[in-house]
Coordinates of C-alpha atoms in Angstrom, one line a residue:
M1 CA 0.2 0.3 0.5
T2 CA 1.5 3.1 -1.2
D3 CA 0.3 6.7 0.2
K4 CA -0.2 8.5 -2.6
P5 CA -3.8 10.2 -2.9
G6 CA -6.2 8.0 -4.3
D7 CA -4.8 4.3 -4.6
P8 CA -7.1 1.9 -5.1
G9 CA -5.3 0.1 -2.0
D10 CA -5.9 3.1 0.4
L11 CA -9.7 3.2 -1.2
L12 CA -10.3 -0.6 -0.4
A13 CA -9.2 -0.4 2.8
A14 CA -11.8 2.8 3.5
M15 CA -14.6 0.8 2.0
F16 CA -14.4 -1.6 4.7
Q17 CA -14.6 0.9 7.5
A18 CA -18.3 1.7 6.4
P19 CA -19.7 -1.6 7.1
Q20 CA -18.1 -1.3 10.9
Q21 CA -20.0 2.5 10.8
L22 CA -23.6 -0.2 9.8
F23 CA -22.8 -2.6 12.7
N24 CA -22.3 0.1 15.4
Q25 CA -25.4 1.7 15.0
F26 CA -27.9 -1.9 14.1
G27 CA -26.0 -3.7 17.8
T28 CA -28.6 -6.1 19.6
P29 CA -29.5 -6.2 22.4
S30 CA -27.2 -7.0 26.0
G31 CA -28.0 -9.3 28.0
E32 CA -28.3 -13.2 28.5
G33 CA -32.3 -13.2 28.7
A34 CA -32.9 -10.8 25.7
G35 CA -30.2 -12.7 23.6
A36 CA -32.3 -15.9 24.1
G37 CA -35.4 -14.3 23.3
D38 CA -34.2 -12.8 19.9
M39 CA -33.0 -15.9 18.8
A40 CA -36.4 -18.1 19.4
Q41 CA -37.8 -15.1 18.1
W42 CA -35.6 -15.4 14.4
S43 CA -35.3 -19.3 14.2
A44 CA -39.3 -18.9 14.4
A45 CA -39.9 -16.9 11.9
A46 CA -37.5 -18.8 10.0
Q47 CA -39.1 -22.0 10.1
R48 CA -42.6 -20.0 9.8
M49 CA -41.5 -18.9 6.5
Q50 CA -39.8 -22.8 5.3
A51 CA -43.2 -23.9 6.2
M52 CA -45.2 -21.4 4.1
W53 CA -42.7 -22.2 1.1
F54 CA -42.5 -26.1 1.1
D55 CA -46.5 -25.4 1.5
F56 CA -46.2 -23.6 -1.8
Q57 CA -44.7 -25.7 -3.4
R58 CA -46.7 -28.7 -2.6
D59 CA -49.9 -27.4 -3.4
S60 CA -48.0 -25.9 -7.0
A61 CA -47.4 -29.7 -7.6
A62 CA -50.5 -30.9 -7.1
Q63 CA -52.4 -28.1 -8.9
A64 CA -50.0 -28.4 -12.3
A65 CA -49.2 -31.7 -11.8
G66 CA -45.7 -30.9 -13.3
K67 CA -46.1 -28.7 -15.9
A68 CA -45.4 -24.9 -15.5
P69 CA -48.1 -22.6 -15.7
D70 CA -48.8 -20.4 -19.0
M71 CA -48.8 -17.7 -16.8
A72 CA -45.1 -18.0 -15.8
S73 CA -44.1 -19.8 -19.1
G74 CA -45.1 -16.8 -21.1
L75 CA -43.1 -14.3 -19.0
G76 CA -40.5 -16.7 -19.2
N77 CA -40.7 -15.8 -23.2
F78 CA -40.8 -12.5 -22.7
A79 CA -37.7 -12.3 -20.4
Q80 CA -35.6 -14.5 -23.0
I81 CA -36.2 -12.0 -25.5
M82 CA -35.1 -8.9 -23.6
Q83 CA -32.1 -10.8 -22.8
G84 CA -31.4 -11.5 -26.6
W85 CA -31.6 -7.5 -26.7
L86 CA -29.5 -6.6 -24.0
K87 CA -26.6 -9.2 -25.9
V88 CA -25.8 -6.4 -28.0
L89 CA -24.4 -3.5 -25.3
P90 CA -20.9 -3.6 -24.7
L91 CA -21.1 -4.8 -21.1
A92 CA -18.2 -7.5 -21.5
N93 CA -15.9 -4.3 -24.1
P94 CA -12.7 -4.2 -22.0
E95 CA -12.5 -0.2 -22.7
V96 CA -16.1 0.0 -21.5
Q97 CA -15.0 -1.6 -18.6
K98 CA -12.0 -0.1 -17.8
R99 CA -13.8 3.2 -17.7
M100 CA -16.6 2.2 -15.5
W101 CA -14.1 1.0 -12.9
D102 CA -12.3 4.2 -13.2
E103 CA -14.9 6.0 -12.8
S104 CA -16.2 4.2 -9.7
L105 CA -13.2 4.4 -8.1
A106 CA -14.1 8.2 -8.8
L107 CA -17.2 8.0 -7.5
W108 CA -16.6 6.3 -4.5
Q109 CA -13.3 8.4 -3.3
G110 CA -15.7 11.4 -3.3
V111 CA -18.8 9.7 -1.3
L112 CA -16.6 8.2 1.2
G113 CA -14.6 11.1 1.8
Q114 CA -18.7 12.9 2.6
Y115 CA -18.2 10.8 5.3
G116 CA -14.9 11.9 6.9
I117 CA -13.3 8.4 4.9
G118 CA -10.3 8.0 2.9
P119 CA -8.5 10.2 0.8
K120 CA -10.9 12.6 0.3
A121 CA -11.7 12.6 3.9
G122 CA -10.9 16.3 3.9
E123 CA -14.1 16.9 1.7
A124 CA -16.9 16.4 4.2
G125 CA -19.3 19.4 5.0
G126 CA -20.7 20.7 7.9
D127 CA -24.2 20.0 6.3
G128 CA -24.1 15.8 6.1
P129 CA -23.1 14.0 2.4
A130 CA -23.7 16.3 -0.7
L131 CA -24.0 12.9 -3.1
P132 CA -24.2 13.6 -6.3
R133 CA -27.1 11.4 -7.4
K134 CA -29.9 12.1 -7.0
D135 CA -33.3 9.5 -7.0
R136 CA -36.7 9.1 -5.3
R137 CA -36.5 5.6 -4.9
F138 CA -33.6 6.2 -2.5
A139 CA -34.7 9.3 -1.0
D140 CA -35.4 8.3 2.6
P141 CA -32.8 9.8 4.4
K142 CA -30.7 5.9 5.9
W143 CA -30.6 5.8 2.3
Q144 CA -27.4 8.5 3.4
T145 CA -27.1 7.8 7.4
Q146 CA -24.9 5.2 7.0
P147 CA -21.8 5.7 4.2
L148 CA -22.2 1.8 3.0
F149 CA -25.3 2.4 2.3
A150 CA -24.4 5.7 0.4
L151 CA -21.7 3.3 -1.9
V152 CA -24.1 1.1 -2.3
H153 CA -27.0 3.5 -3.4
Q154 CA -24.2 5.9 -5.5
T155 CA -22.8 3.3 -7.7
Y156 CA -26.2 1.4 -8.6
L157 CA -27.1 4.6 -9.7
M158 CA -23.8 5.6 -11.2
L159 CA -23.8 2.0 -13.2
A160 CA -27.8 2.4 -14.3
E161 CA -26.8 5.6 -16.3
Q162 CA -24.0 4.1 -18.0
V163 CA -26.3 1.1 -19.0
M164 CA -29.1 3.6 -20.5
A165 CA -25.9 5.6 -22.3
M166 CA -25.1 2.1 -23.8
A167 CA -28.7 1.2 -24.8
E168 CA -28.8 4.9 -26.2
A169 CA -25.9 4.5 -28.0
A170 CA -26.4 1.0 -29.6
A171 CA -28.8 1.3 -32.1
P172 CA -28.3 4.7 -33.8
D173 CA -30.0 3.9 -36.9
D174 CA -33.0 1.6 -36.0
P175 CA -35.5 3.6 -33.7
A176 CA -37.4 1.0 -32.9
R177 CA -34.5 -1.4 -32.2
A178 CA -33.1 1.8 -29.8
E179 CA -36.4 1.6 -28.2
Q180 CA -36.6 -2.2 -27.6
L181 CA -33.4 -2.1 -26.0
K182 CA -33.8 1.2 -24.0
F183 CA -36.8 0.0 -22.7
A184 CA -34.8 -3.6 -21.5
A185 CA -31.6 -2.1 -20.1
R186 CA -34.2 0.4 -17.7
T187 CA -36.3 -3.1 -17.0
L188 CA -33.0 -4.5 -15.7
T189 CA -31.0 -1.4 -13.9
E190 CA -35.0 -1.4 -12.2
M191 CA -34.6 -5.2 -11.0
L192 CA -30.9 -4.7 -9.7
S193 CA -32.4 -1.6 -7.4
P194 CA -30.5 -2.2 -4.0
A195 CA -33.5 -0.9 -2.3
L196 CA -34.9 -4.5 -4.0
F197 CA -32.6 -7.0 -1.6
P198 CA -33.1 -6.7 1.8
L199 CA -29.3 -7.0 2.8
T200 CA -28.9 -3.4 1.2
N201 CA -32.2 -2.0 1.8
P202 CA -31.8 0.1 5.9
L203 CA -35.8 0.2 6.0
V204 CA -35.9 -3.2 5.7
V205 CA -32.4 -3.9 7.4
E206 CA -34.0 -1.5 10.0
K207 CA -37.4 -3.1 10.4
T208 CA -36.3 -6.5 9.9
I209 CA -33.9 -6.6 13.3
A210 CA -36.6 -4.5 14.7
T211 CA -39.7 -6.8 14.2
K212 CA -37.5 -9.9 14.2
G213 CA -38.1 -11.1 11.1
D214 CA -42.3 -10.9 11.0
N215 CA -41.7 -8.3 8.4
L216 CA -40.2 -10.7 6.4
V217 CA -43.1 -13.7 7.0
K218 CA -45.8 -11.4 6.1
G219 CA -44.0 -10.3 3.1
M220 CA -43.2 -14.1 2.0
A221 CA -47.0 -14.8 3.0
H222 CA -48.2 -12.0 0.0
L223 CA -45.7 -13.1 -2.3
L224 CA -46.6 -17.0 -2.1
A225 CA -50.5 -15.3 -2.0
D226 CA -49.1 -13.0 -5.5
L227 CA -48.0 -16.3 -7.0
K228 CA -50.7 -17.8 -6.9
R229 CA -53.0 -15.3 -7.7
G230 CA -50.9 -14.6 -11.0
Q231 CA -50.6 -10.9 -10.4
L232 CA -48.9 -8.3 -7.9
T233 CA -51.4 -7.5 -5.7
H234 CA -51.4 -3.5 -5.1
V235 CA -54.1 -2.8 -2.6
D236 CA -56.7 -4.6 -0.2
P237 CA -58.4 -7.2 -1.9
Q238 CA -61.5 -7.0 0.8
A239 CA -61.0 -3.0 0.4
F240 CA -63.6 -2.8 -2.7
K241 CA -66.5 -4.4 -3.7
V242 CA -68.5 -3.3 -7.4
G243 CA -71.7 -2.3 -6.6
E244 CA -71.5 -1.6 -2.9
N245 CA -68.5 1.0 -2.6
I246 CA -67.5 1.4 -6.3
A247 CA -69.1 1.3 -9.3
T248 CA -72.3 2.5 -7.4
T249 CA -74.0 5.5 -9.8
P250 CA -77.4 4.4 -9.7
G251 CA -78.7 2.8 -12.9
K252 CA -80.1 -0.5 -14.6
V253 CA -78.7 -2.6 -17.7
V254 CA -81.4 -1.7 -20.1
H255 CA -79.9 -4.2 -23.1
E256 CA -77.4 -7.0 -23.7
T257 CA -75.6 -9.1 -25.4
P258 CA -72.8 -11.8 -25.8
L259 CA -70.3 -8.9 -26.2
Y260 CA -71.5 -6.5 -23.8
Q261 CA -74.2 -5.0 -21.4
L262 CA -76.1 -1.2 -22.0
I263 CA -75.8 0.2 -18.5
Q264 CA -78.6 3.6 -18.6
Y265 CA -77.9 6.0 -15.7
S266 CA -81.0 7.0 -13.5
P267 CA -81.5 10.7 -14.0
M268 CA -80.7 12.9 -11.2
T269 CA -82.2 16.8 -12.4
E270 CA -85.8 17.7 -13.1
S271 CA -85.4 18.2 -17.1
V272 CA -82.0 16.7 -18.6
L273 CA -80.6 17.7 -22.4
E274 CA -82.2 15.9 -24.8
V275 CA -79.4 14.1 -26.4
P276 CA -78.1 11.9 -24.8
L277 CA -74.7 10.0 -24.0
I278 CA -72.9 7.1 -24.8
I279 CA -69.5 6.3 -23.5
F280 CA -67.6 3.7 -25.0
P281 CA -65.0 2.9 -22.1
P282 CA -61.9 0.8 -23.6
W283 CA -62.6 -3.4 -22.8
I284 CA -58.7 -3.8 -21.6
N285 CA -60.3 -2.8 -18.5
R286 CA -62.9 -2.5 -16.2
F287 CA -65.8 0.6 -17.3
Y288 CA -66.3 1.8 -13.9
I289 CA -62.4 3.6 -13.9
L290 CA -65.9 6.0 -15.2
D291 CA -67.4 5.3 -12.0
L292 CA -65.0 4.9 -9.2
S293 CA -66.1 6.6 -5.9
P294 CA -68.9 9.2 -6.1
Q295 CA -66.4 11.7 -5.5
K296 CA -64.3 10.5 -8.5
S297 CA -67.5 9.4 -11.2
F298 CA -67.2 11.2 -14.4
I299 CA -70.6 9.2 -14.8
R300 CA -72.1 10.3 -11.7
W301 CA -70.9 13.8 -12.5
A302 CA -71.9 13.8 -15.7
V303 CA -75.6 12.8 -14.8
E304 CA -75.4 15.6 -12.2
Q305 CA -75.1 18.5 -15.3
G306 CA -78.1 17.0 -16.6
L307 CA -77.1 14.5 -18.6
T308 CA -78.7 11.1 -19.8
V309 CA -76.1 9.0 -20.1
F310 CA -75.2 4.9 -20.9
V311 CA -72.4 2.9 -20.3
V312 CA -71.1 -0.2 -22.8
S313 CA -69.9 -2.6 -20.2
W314 CA -67.8 -5.3 -21.9
K315 CA -67.8 -8.9 -21.4
S316 CA -64.0 -10.1 -20.6
A317 CA -63.1 -12.8 -22.8
D318 CA -64.1 -16.3 -22.3
E319 CA -63.8 -19.4 -24.8
S320 CA -67.0 -18.2 -26.4
L321 CA -65.8 -15.2 -27.8
K322 CA -62.6 -16.5 -29.5
D323 CA -63.7 -15.7 -32.7
V324 CA -64.7 -12.1 -32.3
V325 CA -63.2 -9.7 -34.0
W326 CA -62.7 -5.8 -34.1
D327 CA -65.7 -6.1 -36.9
D328 CA -67.6 -7.3 -34.1
Y329 CA -66.6 -3.8 -31.8
I330 CA -67.0 -1.8 -34.4
R331 CA -70.8 -2.9 -34.7
A332 CA -71.3 -3.5 -31.6
E333 CA -70.7 0.3 -30.8
I334 CA -73.5 1.4 -33.9
G335 CA -75.4 -1.5 -32.1
A336 CA -75.2 0.6 -28.9
I337 CA -76.3 3.6 -30.9
D338 CA -78.5 2.6 -32.2
H339 CA -80.2 0.8 -29.6
V340 CA -80.1 4.3 -27.9
R341 CA -81.8 6.2 -30.4
E342 CA -84.8 4.0 -30.4
R343 CA -85.2 3.9 -26.7
L344 CA -85.5 7.4 -25.7
D345 CA -86.6 8.1 -29.9
V346 CA -84.0 10.5 -30.9
S347 CA -81.9 11.2 -33.7
A348 CA -78.7 10.9 -32.3
V349 CA -76.7 10.4 -29.6
H350 CA -73.4 12.1 -27.6
T351 CA -71.0 9.5 -28.1
I352 CA -67.2 9.3 -25.9
G353 CA -64.4 6.4 -27.1
Y354 CA -61.7 5.9 -24.2
C355 CA -58.3 4.6 -25.6
V356 CA -58.8 1.2 -27.5
A357 CA -62.6 2.1 -27.6
G358 CA -62.2 5.5 -28.8
T359 CA -59.9 4.1 -32.0
T360 CA -62.9 1.9 -32.5
L361 CA -65.4 4.8 -32.4
A362 CA -63.5 7.1 -35.0
A363 CA -63.8 3.7 -37.1
A364 CA -67.6 3.5 -36.2
L365 CA -68.3 6.8 -37.9
A366 CA -66.1 6.7 -40.7
L367 CA -68.4 3.8 -41.6
L368 CA -71.6 5.6 -40.9
A369 CA -70.2 8.4 -43.1
R370 CA -70.1 6.0 -45.9
R371 CA -73.1 4.5 -45.6
G372 CA -75.3 7.9 -45.3
E373 CA -75.7 7.7 -41.5
A374 CA -73.9 9.9 -40.3
G375 CA -76.2 12.1 -38.8
K376 CA -76.8 9.5 -35.9
V377 CA -74.2 10.8 -34.0
K378 CA -74.4 14.6 -32.9
S379 CA -70.3 14.6 -30.9
A380 CA -67.8 12.7 -30.6
T381 CA -65.7 12.8 -27.4
F382 CA -62.5 11.1 -27.5
F383 CA -60.2 10.5 -24.2
T384 CA -56.5 10.0 -25.2
A385 CA -57.5 8.0 -28.0
Q386 CA -54.9 6.9 -30.6
V387 CA -56.2 6.5 -34.7
D388 CA -52.6 6.9 -36.3
F389 CA -49.8 5.1 -34.2
E390 CA -46.7 6.2 -36.2
Q391 CA -45.9 7.9 -32.5
S392 CA -47.8 5.7 -30.2
G393 CA -44.9 5.9 -27.5
E394 CA -43.3 3.0 -25.4
L395 CA -45.8 -0.3 -25.9
K396 CA -44.9 -0.2 -29.5
V397 CA -41.5 -1.7 -28.1
F398 CA -43.6 -5.2 -27.4
I399 CA -44.9 -5.5 -31.4
D400 CA -42.0 -7.3 -33.4
D401 CA -42.5 -10.1 -34.5
Q402 CA -41.0 -12.2 -32.6
Q403 CA -42.8 -10.7 -29.4
L404 CA -46.2 -10.8 -31.7
G405 CA -45.3 -14.6 -32.9
A406 CA -44.9 -15.5 -29.0
L407 CA -48.2 -13.6 -27.5
E408 CA -49.6 -15.5 -30.6
K409 CA -49.2 -19.2 -29.4
I410 CA -49.8 -18.1 -26.0
S411 CA -53.5 -16.8 -26.8
G412 CA -54.1 -19.3 -29.6
E413 CA -55.5 -22.2 -27.4
K414 CA -57.9 -21.2 -25.8
G415 CA -58.6 -18.2 -27.5
F416 CA -58.6 -15.3 -25.6
L417 CA -55.7 -13.6 -23.9
D418 CA -55.4 -13.6 -20.3
G419 CA -55.8 -10.2 -18.7
R420 CA -52.9 -10.8 -16.5
Y421 CA -50.0 -10.3 -19.6
M422 CA -51.9 -6.9 -20.8
A423 CA -51.3 -5.9 -16.9
A424 CA -48.4 -7.2 -16.5
T425 CA -47.1 -5.4 -20.3
F426 CA -48.9 -1.8 -18.3
N427 CA -47.0 -2.3 -15.3
L428 CA -43.5 -3.0 -16.7
L429 CA -44.1 0.8 -18.4
R430 CA -43.8 2.2 -15.2
G431 CA -41.7 -0.4 -13.3
N432 CA -41.0 1.5 -10.5
D433 CA -44.5 2.9 -10.3
L434 CA -46.5 -0.1 -10.5
I435 CA -43.9 -2.9 -9.7
W436 CA -40.7 -2.3 -7.6
N437 CA -42.1 -0.5 -5.1
Y438 CA -44.7 -2.7 -4.6
V439 CA -42.3 -5.4 -4.2
V440 CA -40.0 -3.3 -1.0
K441 CA -43.3 -2.8 0.3
N442 CA -45.6 -6.0 -0.1
Y443 CA -42.9 -8.1 0.3
L444 CA -39.6 -6.9 2.3
L445 CA -41.5 -4.8 4.5
G446 CA -44.4 -6.7 5.3
E447 CA -46.8 -3.7 5.4
D448 CA -50.9 -3.8 5.2
Y449 CA -52.0 -2.9 1.6
P450 CA -54.2 0.4 1.0
A451 CA -57.2 0.9 0.1
F452 CA -57.1 2.7 -3.1
D453 CA -59.8 2.9 -5.2
L454 CA -58.1 3.1 -8.5
L455 CA -55.4 0.4 -7.6
H456 CA -58.1 -2.1 -7.5
W457 CA -59.8 -1.2 -10.9
N458 CA -55.8 -1.3 -12.7
G459 CA -56.1 -4.8 -10.6
D460 CA -58.9 -5.9 -12.2
V461 CA -58.1 -7.1 -15.2
T462 CA -60.0 -8.2 -18.5
N463 CA -59.3 -11.1 -20.8
L464 CA -58.9 -10.3 -24.3
P465 CA -59.7 -11.7 -27.4
A466 CA -56.9 -13.3 -29.2
K467 CA -58.2 -12.8 -32.9
W468 CA -59.5 -9.4 -32.5
H469 CA -56.0 -8.8 -30.2
M470 CA -53.8 -10.1 -33.0
S471 CA -55.4 -8.2 -35.6
Y472 CA -55.1 -4.9 -33.4
L473 CA -51.6 -4.7 -32.8
K474 CA -50.1 -5.6 -36.2
D475 CA -53.0 -3.8 -38.7
L476 CA -53.0 -0.7 -36.4
Y477 CA -49.8 -0.4 -33.8
R478 CA -47.5 -2.6 -36.4
D479 CA -49.1 -1.5 -40.2
N480 CA -50.7 1.9 -39.2
K481 CA -52.9 1.0 -41.8
L482 CA -56.3 2.6 -40.4
V483 CA -55.1 6.3 -41.4
V484 CA -54.6 5.0 -44.7
P485 CA -58.0 5.4 -47.2
D486 CA -60.0 2.0 -47.5
C487 CA -57.1 0.3 -46.6
L488 CA -59.2 -1.7 -43.2
S489 CA -62.3 -2.6 -44.1
A490 CA -65.2 -3.9 -41.1
D491 CA -68.4 -5.1 -41.8
G492 CA -68.3 -5.2 -45.6
T493 CA -66.9 -1.4 -45.6
A494 CA -64.3 0.1 -46.1
I495 CA -62.4 2.5 -43.4
D496 CA -61.9 6.4 -44.4
L497 CA -61.4 8.7 -41.6
T498 CA -61.3 11.8 -44.0
R499 CA -64.5 11.2 -44.5
I500 CA -65.8 11.8 -40.5
E501 CA -67.6 15.2 -40.2
T502 CA -68.9 14.7 -36.5
P503 CA -67.6 17.4 -34.2
A504 CA -64.8 15.9 -32.3
Y505 CA -63.7 17.2 -28.9
I506 CA -59.8 15.3 -28.7
Q507 CA -58.5 15.0 -24.9
A508 CA -55.0 14.2 -24.5
G509 CA -53.0 13.8 -21.3
R510 CA -49.6 15.8 -21.4
E511 CA -47.8 12.4 -19.4
D512 CA -50.0 10.0 -21.2
H513 CA -47.3 6.8 -22.0
I514 CA -49.6 4.7 -23.6
A515 CA -50.9 6.8 -26.4
P516 CA -48.9 10.2 -25.6
A517 CA -50.1 13.3 -27.4
A518 CA -48.3 13.5 -30.1
S519 CA -49.5 10.1 -30.8
V520 CA -53.7 11.6 -29.8
W521 CA -52.7 14.8 -31.4
K522 CA -52.5 13.7 -34.9
M523 CA -56.3 12.3 -34.9
M524 CA -56.8 16.5 -36.0
H525 CA -55.4 15.6 -39.0
H526 CA -57.3 13.0 -40.6
L527 CA -61.4 14.2 -39.3
R528 CA -62.2 16.2 -41.5
G529 CA -65.2 18.3 -38.7
D530 CA -65.3 20.7 -36.4
K531 CA -62.8 19.9 -33.7
T532 CA -61.6 20.9 -30.3
F533 CA -58.8 19.7 -28.6
V534 CA -57.8 19.9 -25.6
L535 CA -54.3 18.9 -23.3
A536 CA -54.6 17.9 -19.6
G537 CA -52.1 18.0 -16.9
S538 CA -51.3 14.4 -15.8
G539 CA -51.4 10.8 -17.4
H540 CA -53.9 8.2 -19.3
I541 CA -55.7 7.7 -16.7
A542 CA -55.5 10.6 -13.7
G543 CA -55.6 13.2 -16.8
V544 CA -59.2 11.8 -17.5
V545 CA -60.5 11.1 -14.1
N546 CA -60.2 14.5 -12.6
P547 CA -62.9 15.7 -11.4
P548 CA -63.4 19.7 -10.7
S549 CA -63.7 18.9 -6.7
A550 CA -60.2 17.7 -6.4
K551 CA -58.7 21.1 -7.9
K552 CA -56.1 19.3 -9.2
Y553 CA -53.5 19.4 -12.5
Q554 CA -55.2 21.6 -14.9
Y555 CA -55.4 21.9 -19.0
W556 CA -54.2 23.9 -21.9
T557 CA -56.9 25.2 -25.1
N558 CA -55.6 27.0 -28.1
P559 CA -59.1 28.5 -30.4
D560 CA -56.6 29.3 -33.5
P561 CA -55.8 26.7 -36.3
V562 CA -52.3 25.5 -35.8
E563 CA -50.4 22.6 -37.6
S564 CA -48.4 20.3 -34.7
L565 CA -48.4 20.2 -31.5
D566 CA -45.7 22.2 -30.0
Q567 CA -47.5 25.4 -31.9
F568 CA -50.2 24.4 -29.7
I569 CA -48.1 24.3 -26.5
A570 CA -46.3 27.7 -27.6
G571 CA -50.2 29.6 -28.0
A572 CA -52.2 27.5 -25.7
S573 CA -53.6 28.6 -22.3
E574 CA -53.5 27.2 -19.1
T575 CA -56.4 26.8 -16.8
P576 CA -56.6 25.5 -13.7
G577 CA -58.3 22.4 -12.3
S578 CA -60.4 19.6 -14.1
W579 CA -61.2 19.8 -18.0
W580 CA -64.6 18.5 -17.0
P581 CA -66.6 21.6 -17.7
H582 CA -65.1 23.0 -20.5
W583 CA -66.4 19.5 -21.8
F584 CA -69.8 20.1 -20.8
E585 CA -69.9 23.5 -22.2
W586 CA -68.7 22.0 -25.3
I587 CA -71.8 19.3 -25.5
R588 CA -74.6 22.2 -24.6
A589 CA -73.4 24.1 -27.4
R590 CA -73.5 21.3 -30.1
D591 CA -77.4 20.9 -28.8
R592 CA -79.3 23.0 -25.8
A593 CA -82.5 21.6 -25.8
E594 CA -83.9 19.4 -22.3
V595 CA -86.8 16.9 -21.8
T596 CA -88.6 16.3 -18.5
A597 CA -86.6 13.2 -16.9
T598 CA -89.2 11.0 -17.1
G599 CA -90.6 7.6 -18.9
K600 CA -87.7 6.1 -20.5
R601 CA -85.3 8.7 -19.1
V602 CA -86.0 6.6 -16.1
P603 CA -84.5 3.2 -16.1
G604 CA -86.6 1.0 -14.9
A605 CA -89.6 3.1 -14.1
A606 CA -93.5 1.7 -14.7
G607 CA -93.7 -0.4 -18.0
D608 CA -90.5 -0.2 -18.5
S609 CA -88.3 -3.5 -19.0
V610 CA -84.9 -3.9 -17.1
I611 CA -82.6 -7.1 -17.0
E612 CA -81.3 -5.8 -13.5
D613 CA -79.2 -2.7 -11.5
A614 CA -76.2 -1.8 -13.0
P615 CA -73.5 -2.0 -12.2
G616 CA -74.4 -5.2 -14.0
R617 CA -73.3 -9.2 -13.7
Y618 CA -70.4 -8.4 -16.9
V619 CA -68.8 -6.1 -14.2
K620 CA -68.8 -8.6 -11.2
A621 CA -67.6 -11.6 -13.1

């Protein structure tokens, strides 16, 4: 060992001082009795975890009869595909490894110096350590209290930066490949976070010592329950029940097909707008995202404004829907429009299409226009819906021939895609928020599940018809055929979006990662009627489910004719709060005529035949 400043030998010796400070803080209780009691508790915790694991293995073996579950094999296939992507990163390159080592040495010197350790010990400040990298996963002060944990998470953040930089540079001439590499690299680095390992997470270490391992026992129970379920649990499974404390807006199921139930909600005002509203939610999730608690419910709010509201509740796919294709969903939306027109004896309806159902609504409007029936729809509102998929965001990393082939194999046998795959896909897009954060809370810290209606909805998955799903991914996401006039057809009619002249209200979320605002904006170039674009704060869900009473976020409008989203934003006016009132005034401007809320405006009234109370059995199944 030399006296040269920054010598690796000096640095390694200094690094051994960091664990010692940790052990000094987390000492074991003194006294023979306390020590014996502690050991008994630790032993009991270990035995309980071992027993739970053996029981789980036995039950799994009995159920699967030695065969891996389809869910596990499907996720394993995706993991192998990601590993193939990552092989192109130059992690084994000697020059890369030398650079990473040199940067690591410099980082370690600087971090340890903040704690008065090593060659840069004199640089420690009087206000506590000043670490070079910040990340909200490590915001708790415990990550900085001890040099060991500071060193661990700062090294991790540095290496993660380097891996992401490699991914950014690995495929400069292939944008699709570059996005896949960045996604794979981000997922890999998120999985390797020191927060996810008990011995490198100071919060877990502290709680484990304090509870004598009971947190890990409880976490093991959570983990095994999720493995049995095949899905990560975000909220208390007993906290919510559809129709009791969520999806409670009063109404009746007034029509039913094998694909959907049509719910009509009871009026809450003496008079209502003559033109009713039909909402088409995405069948990728349950409709009650728009009818959560009464304070968050868009449906209840719309009824309170004096709208006669109908909503489609789609059936989660099973073997009976194995032959369903996009034509069936387009026919279903047109059929629902016709049913409401006939039921209320009106010539036209207002419509809302959310996400994939908004894409489908655009196709339905194109069919109606070509058939000379455009007058059936007074207006069309699109919540975070895309028709042009050129810039459709991170979901495109899952759309290539290899992945589509694997997906087709998974879903083809039963004729539908298990909804847990889609849930896992969407969760991976926001892994830190929707997966790894809960791994720490649920499995390592053993915390009780919270009661959060939005996350309950997020976990209430639906299955998708395999034929529809595959054609949708290929024709729209991969090949972008919907915006090519007459390239696609449905129900025997060619689809040309440029024929749509129905007034349209197009809403996008500024932080939407599922339907990016730039992608949603492209609808402005394909529809030919009067169009209003509104950019809402937040993302795909919170940007839509933002009631005025919450007084959250904001929205932007720009009445001037502009050609791009950037131009729209540059000249836009910002309004604090929810965009819902703005939308309702837009609806009223289309037709202000009102009628008394009597007769069939009140579902289930005398002489009115209904099927069952809302929210109906399709959403309760």
